[in-house]
Amino acid sequence: MSAVRPSLRRDPGYTGLTTPVESLPAAWYFDPAHYQRELTRIWYRNWVYLCRSSEIGTPRSYATLELGDQSLFVVRGEDGSARAFHNTCRHRGAALCRAARGRFPPAGIVCPYHAWRYNLRGELVQTSSAQVGDGFEMRDFPLYGLPLTEWNGFIFVALTPEPPPFAASFDLPLNRLDSWNLSQTVVGHRLHKILQCNWKVFWENYNECLHCPGVHPQLSQLVPIYGRALLERRDDPRWQDHGADENARYAGGLRAGAESWTMDGQPVGVLFSGLSAEDRKAGHLYMTSVPSVFIVAHVDYVRVVRLLPLGPERTDMSIEFLFRPETLADPARDITRAVEFTNIVMSEDAAVCELNQRGLHARAHRAGVLMPEEYVIRQFHDWVRAELARP
Ligand code: FES
Ligand SMILES: [Fe+2]
């Protein structure tokens, strides 16, 4: 193919790369020491999506997060506020939560080891010693608090006292999803999968559609521009040939007649009512917060895909499907046509991510090369490098 060179023409505004760009070093995808560096510099210093607010809907209910060698929990206070703490007792460091999800007793947070007791604000309210040492003050031993942001029914936490501004972790303004009224949505289905790949392999796959025509036959029909291996109109170096063409093949969005990401393109849920005509036409809106989550909003449901690293070559992926409550209350509505479609696309991506991981170990392979369509991967790599270098 490359022997036949079309005359070089790149229209103004073309988004793709114009020179080959070296990929990240191959060892960064499996070397345990580098993995630890990424945990410390990226995962422990950025906002990470933990769970939906509804998972700790009632006071005293908690949810934990295991991330690298760190364990933390979030708990709903009697005042309705959620707070995050290291899952560590101030006495001698025992873990406080026995389960991944649960509810503390009315007495509060009681350490399973020597029964130190904390209130839901993390203040130590009782020790178990007959008398305390001279100068011991309970106020000096609160739980180790962590930043928490509750936004649109999502709970994010950070393992550093001073994470970057929450809004800056997203690639779009926080209010971009306002019309979906996400805090009112309900989880209708969950998918979970352990991927045998480094977490960056997943994000690279997410950030390009060069693989779409070969890997995603159904998705390429539903989103015709993906079938051209492009994400957006200007990813085509000759985009001006069809610059005003509203056909989805050139403009992006769903094929004519389709409205949502489902098996037949028809919505499965009650539509979100406040969407703009453009959002309805596009059929999907992506909003991303690296390193842990992306949200895809459709006209009738919203998909939330969370990643957590489990090791240099293992990644936990969990997907939540959010619907309007009316959708889930209506037995005539069959959400499986949406779940099934996602399952197909996700399984296709998982399979190639795992293939990608397997090949990276070749002793001859030092780094890959990015092609023009992979300009968003380049942005991702720049971000990874910048995070690793950030003091
Ligand atoms: S370690 Fe928690 S009370 Fe001793
Ligand atoms: Fe894909």
XYZ file of C-alpha atoms and ligand atoms in Angstrom:
396
model
C 0.000 0.000 0.000
C 2.615 2.509 1.046
C 4.404 2.005 -2.256
C 1.619 3.944 -3.965
C 2.041 7.424 -2.565
C -0.838 9.813 -3.059
C 0.333 13.350 -3.693
C 0.818 14.949 -0.323
C -1.954 17.308 0.597
C -2.941 18.374 4.077
C -5.836 20.752 4.348
C -5.669 23.629 6.837
C -6.948 22.568 10.241
C -5.919 18.968 9.705
C -5.517 17.390 13.131
C -3.288 14.383 12.444
C 0.418 13.990 13.081
C 2.610 15.096 10.215
C 5.738 13.249 11.283
C 6.256 9.819 12.810
C 6.452 10.063 16.601
C 8.153 7.540 18.824
C 5.864 5.784 21.279
C 6.654 5.376 24.983
C 9.498 2.979 25.829
C 8.247 -0.606 25.647
C 9.525 -1.363 29.156
C 7.137 1.218 30.590
C 4.361 -1.262 29.874
C 5.726 -4.112 31.985
C 8.701 -3.076 34.100
C 7.680 -3.354 37.798
C 9.919 -0.452 38.861
C 8.413 1.806 36.243
C 4.941 0.673 37.208
C 5.661 1.719 40.786
C 6.838 5.093 39.505
C 3.555 5.557 37.657
C 1.547 4.586 40.709
C 3.390 7.138 42.792
C 3.537 9.960 40.295
C 0.303 9.488 38.378
C -2.217 7.377 40.257
C -1.479 8.675 43.753
C -1.437 12.300 42.613
C -4.541 12.590 40.472
C -8.294 12.326 40.975
C -9.567 8.783 40.772
C -13.193 7.803 40.312
C -14.306 5.505 43.137
C -18.054 4.878 42.919
C -21.465 6.395 42.434
C -22.777 8.476 45.314
C -25.691 6.078 45.668
C -23.312 3.324 46.781
C -22.895 5.248 50.006
C -26.372 6.705 49.949
C -27.171 6.403 53.653
C -25.216 7.804 56.603
C -22.461 5.480 57.887
C -22.288 3.472 54.649
C -18.801 3.167 53.213
C -16.957 2.050 50.110
C -13.282 1.221 49.868
C -10.741 1.574 47.115
C -7.572 -0.451 46.719
C -5.062 1.292 44.517
C -1.529 -0.056 44.296
C -0.481 -0.617 47.912
C -2.868 2.049 49.165
C -6.280 1.446 50.680
C -8.811 4.166 51.402
C -12.473 4.452 52.157
C -15.241 6.977 51.722
C -18.062 7.262 54.209
C -21.338 9.184 54.225
C -21.680 11.416 57.288
C -24.841 12.057 59.275
C -24.729 15.515 57.713
C -24.974 14.017 54.228
C -21.387 14.836 53.270
C -19.076 12.138 52.001
C -15.534 12.084 53.366
C -12.466 10.086 52.411
C -9.780 8.636 54.666
C -6.864 6.298 54.453
C -8.095 2.905 55.577
C -5.697 3.032 58.500
C -6.170 3.316 62.246
C -4.090 5.967 63.985
C -3.211 3.609 66.829
C -0.938 1.082 65.187
C -2.172 1.208 61.662
C -4.734 -1.599 61.326
C -7.113 -1.474 58.390
C -10.507 -0.243 59.553
C -12.858 -1.646 56.909
C -13.210 -5.404 56.701
C -15.284 -5.409 53.511
C -15.177 -3.559 50.204
C -18.613 -2.090 50.903
C -20.526 -1.889 54.134
C -22.041 0.226 56.859
C -20.425 1.220 60.125
C -22.420 0.664 63.330
C -24.166 3.593 65.003
C -21.159 3.885 67.336
C -19.092 5.010 64.344
C -15.851 3.697 62.907
C -14.472 1.134 65.310
C -11.055 -0.354 64.670
C -11.262 -4.160 64.570
C -7.924 -4.478 66.403
C -8.028 -2.563 69.739
C -11.369 -0.835 69.250
C -10.311 2.766 68.901
C -13.455 4.584 67.843
C -13.805 7.467 65.401
C -16.797 9.524 64.353
C -17.768 9.897 60.696
C -15.679 13.058 60.491
C -12.660 10.950 61.305
C -12.186 12.368 64.797
C -10.959 9.947 67.426
C -13.613 9.775 70.132
C -12.526 6.806 72.229
C -9.473 4.675 72.904
C -9.547 1.347 74.729
C -6.812 1.966 77.304
C -7.644 2.150 81.001
C -5.850 5.461 81.082
C -3.911 7.383 78.494
C -0.340 8.529 78.770
C 0.378 12.013 80.084
C -0.066 14.532 77.303
C -2.003 12.206 75.019
C -4.722 14.168 73.267
C -7.349 12.414 71.175
C -7.553 15.431 68.881
C -3.985 14.724 67.800
C -5.018 11.396 66.282
C -7.778 11.860 63.738
C -7.954 9.581 60.704
C -5.811 10.621 57.772
C -8.222 12.618 55.628
C -8.056 12.711 51.845
C -9.576 15.044 49.252
C -12.968 13.996 47.926
C -15.161 15.530 45.256
C -18.755 14.576 44.717
C -19.902 15.691 41.289
C -22.993 14.646 39.347
C -23.398 11.602 41.573
C -19.782 10.484 41.083
C -17.350 10.242 43.990
C -13.741 11.001 43.173
C -10.876 10.772 45.619
C -7.200 11.646 45.567
C -4.348 10.094 47.518
C -2.499 13.368 47.873
C -3.419 16.352 50.032
C -3.154 18.734 47.095
C -4.407 17.197 43.871
C -4.779 19.328 40.736
C -8.063 21.275 40.488
C -10.854 18.738 39.929
C -12.189 20.449 36.804
C -8.728 20.365 35.225
C -8.748 16.580 35.321
C -11.471 16.519 32.639
C -10.993 17.310 28.989
C -14.278 19.243 28.814
C -15.845 21.830 31.128
C -17.625 20.176 34.050
C -20.962 21.680 33.033
C -20.835 20.038 29.610
C -22.924 17.122 30.889
C -25.462 19.247 32.746
C -28.308 18.442 30.362
C -28.027 14.772 31.302
C -28.832 15.588 34.915
C -26.507 12.785 35.955
C -27.045 13.043 39.683
C -30.595 11.820 39.056
C -29.550 8.763 37.066
C -29.519 5.217 38.356
C -27.120 2.354 37.644
C -29.084 -0.188 35.590
C -26.274 -2.580 34.788
C -22.601 -3.234 35.497
C -19.894 -5.029 33.563
C -16.541 -5.963 34.970
C -13.439 -7.398 33.387
C -9.805 -7.870 34.276
C -7.654 -6.942 31.305
C -4.265 -8.594 30.920
C -2.579 -5.384 29.889
C -0.956 -2.280 31.260
C -3.382 0.546 31.975
C -1.769 2.755 29.316
C -2.440 0.165 26.641
C -6.136 0.608 27.364
C -5.984 4.399 27.065
C -4.019 4.205 23.845
C -6.672 1.979 22.365
C -9.344 4.400 23.572
C -7.548 7.301 21.933
C -7.476 6.104 18.356
C -9.788 4.624 15.768
C -7.142 3.357 13.430
C -8.160 -0.071 14.715
C -11.899 0.467 14.296
C -12.500 -0.822 10.763
C -10.694 -4.098 11.453
C -11.620 -4.638 15.085
C -15.130 -3.190 15.416
C -17.306 -4.174 12.443
C -20.609 -3.330 14.133
C -19.404 -0.099 15.684
C -17.967 0.957 12.343
C -21.429 0.631 10.846
C -23.108 2.524 13.646
C -20.515 5.316 13.592
C -19.494 5.512 9.952
C -16.528 7.855 10.472
C -14.996 5.184 12.737
C -15.283 2.842 9.787
C -12.906 5.242 8.007
C -10.404 4.838 10.880
C -11.020 8.425 11.966
C -12.355 10.003 15.124
C -13.390 13.331 13.658
C -13.846 15.162 10.392
C -10.486 16.915 10.408
C -8.531 13.751 11.032
C -8.719 13.234 7.277
C -5.838 15.143 5.635
C -8.209 15.948 2.774
C -11.184 16.787 4.919
C -12.080 19.843 2.860
C -13.190 17.638 -0.018
C -16.234 16.955 2.184
C -15.927 19.939 4.480
C -19.618 20.811 4.443
C -20.951 17.292 3.967
C -23.288 16.428 6.844
C -23.223 12.735 6.022
C -22.086 10.912 9.188
C -19.321 9.332 7.156
C -17.630 12.720 7.069
C -19.265 14.699 9.853
C -19.084 12.013 12.542
C -22.006 10.925 14.675
C -24.313 7.967 14.178
C -25.496 6.530 10.869
C -28.758 7.894 9.499
C -31.699 6.536 11.455
C -29.677 5.524 14.516
C -30.012 7.431 17.778
C -28.014 5.534 20.368
C -25.315 2.945 20.912
C -27.486 -0.175 20.938
C -27.744 -3.318 18.847
C -30.174 -1.732 16.374
C -29.332 1.918 16.964
C -32.691 2.553 18.613
C -32.797 3.960 22.144
C -33.551 1.517 24.939
C -34.338 4.099 27.589
C -36.429 7.193 28.159
C -34.546 10.028 26.456
C -32.799 12.706 28.447
C -35.039 15.665 27.962
C -32.747 18.666 27.955
C -30.289 17.687 25.225
C -29.447 20.121 22.464
C -30.183 19.239 18.861
C -26.429 18.852 18.239
C -26.007 16.450 21.150
C -28.934 14.366 19.954
C -27.565 14.304 16.451
C -24.048 13.345 17.533
C -25.436 10.391 19.502
C -22.455 10.294 21.862
C -20.464 12.718 23.929
C -17.189 11.620 25.476
C -15.786 13.203 28.582
C -12.525 11.888 29.953
C -10.602 12.166 33.200
C -7.293 10.357 32.946
C -6.067 8.185 34.459
C -9.221 6.589 35.825
C -12.436 7.174 33.921
C -14.308 8.167 30.823
C -17.990 8.922 30.490
C -19.960 8.507 27.279
C -23.344 10.174 27.229
C -25.958 8.934 24.766
C -29.512 10.143 24.285
C -30.991 7.473 26.551
C -28.169 6.189 28.741
C -24.700 7.037 29.951
C -21.756 4.686 30.127
C -19.069 5.142 32.750
C -15.869 3.192 32.263
C -13.435 3.103 35.154
C -9.919 1.749 35.079
C -7.710 0.781 37.972
C -4.222 -0.644 37.666
C -3.794 -4.021 39.338
C -0.197 -4.566 38.328
C 2.222 -3.740 35.512
C 0.261 -5.999 33.169
C -3.190 -6.183 34.731
C -5.957 -3.627 34.723
C -9.377 -3.674 36.277
C -12.127 -2.299 34.078
C -15.615 -1.701 35.377
C -18.491 -0.246 33.429
C -21.665 1.288 34.804
C -24.750 1.974 32.710
C -26.730 4.941 33.975
C -30.373 5.478 33.074
C -33.179 7.750 34.018
C -35.164 6.133 36.854
C -38.247 5.972 34.590
C -36.371 3.665 32.240
C -35.580 1.138 34.930
C -39.052 1.369 36.426
C -40.647 0.391 33.117
C -40.631 -3.402 32.658
C -41.368 -2.967 28.958
C -37.962 -1.409 28.432
C -35.180 -3.798 27.577
C -31.796 -2.289 28.367
C -29.946 -5.411 27.294
C -29.737 -4.153 23.703
C -27.465 -1.384 24.975
C -25.481 -3.638 27.297
C -24.989 -6.217 24.572
C -23.623 -3.660 22.137
C -21.140 -2.340 24.665
C -20.149 -5.853 25.555
C -19.283 -6.582 21.928
C -17.207 -3.435 21.477
C -15.539 -3.810 24.874
C -14.635 -7.432 24.256
C -13.133 -6.529 20.899
C -11.052 -3.797 22.511
C -10.032 -6.036 25.404
C -8.818 -8.694 23.000
C -6.580 -6.329 21.037
C -5.308 -4.651 24.196
C -4.193 -8.046 25.446
C -2.555 -8.850 22.119
C -0.798 -5.496 22.266
C 0.530 -6.315 25.717
C 1.827 -9.726 24.699
C 3.872 -8.351 21.831
C 5.504 -5.591 23.821
C 7.995 -7.909 25.498
C 10.010 -8.652 22.360
C 13.632 -8.035 23.207
C 14.074 -6.296 19.884
C 11.187 -3.887 20.472
C 12.354 -0.689 22.163
C 9.383 1.543 21.287
C 6.592 1.782 18.754
C 5.794 4.567 16.331
C 2.690 6.725 16.129
C 0.975 7.229 12.795
C -0.952 10.359 11.731
C -4.329 9.138 13.025
C -2.835 8.579 16.477
C -2.470 12.217 17.436
C -4.570 11.804 20.577
C -2.246 9.047 21.755
C 0.550 11.530 21.378
C -1.322 13.923 23.665
C -1.767 11.091 26.127
C 1.939 10.243 25.988
C 2.846 13.892 26.502
C 0.601 13.888 29.559
C 2.200 10.697 30.924
C 5.681 12.127 30.455
C 4.698 15.441 32.019
C 3.147 13.704 35.040
C 6.255 11.588 35.546
C 8.398 14.730 35.409
C 6.104 16.870 37.597
C 7.920 17.689 40.839
S -4.647 -0.597 65.502
Fe -6.585 0.293 65.643
S -7.055 0.245 67.698
Fe -5.104 -0.628 67.602
Fe -11.886 0.217 20.071
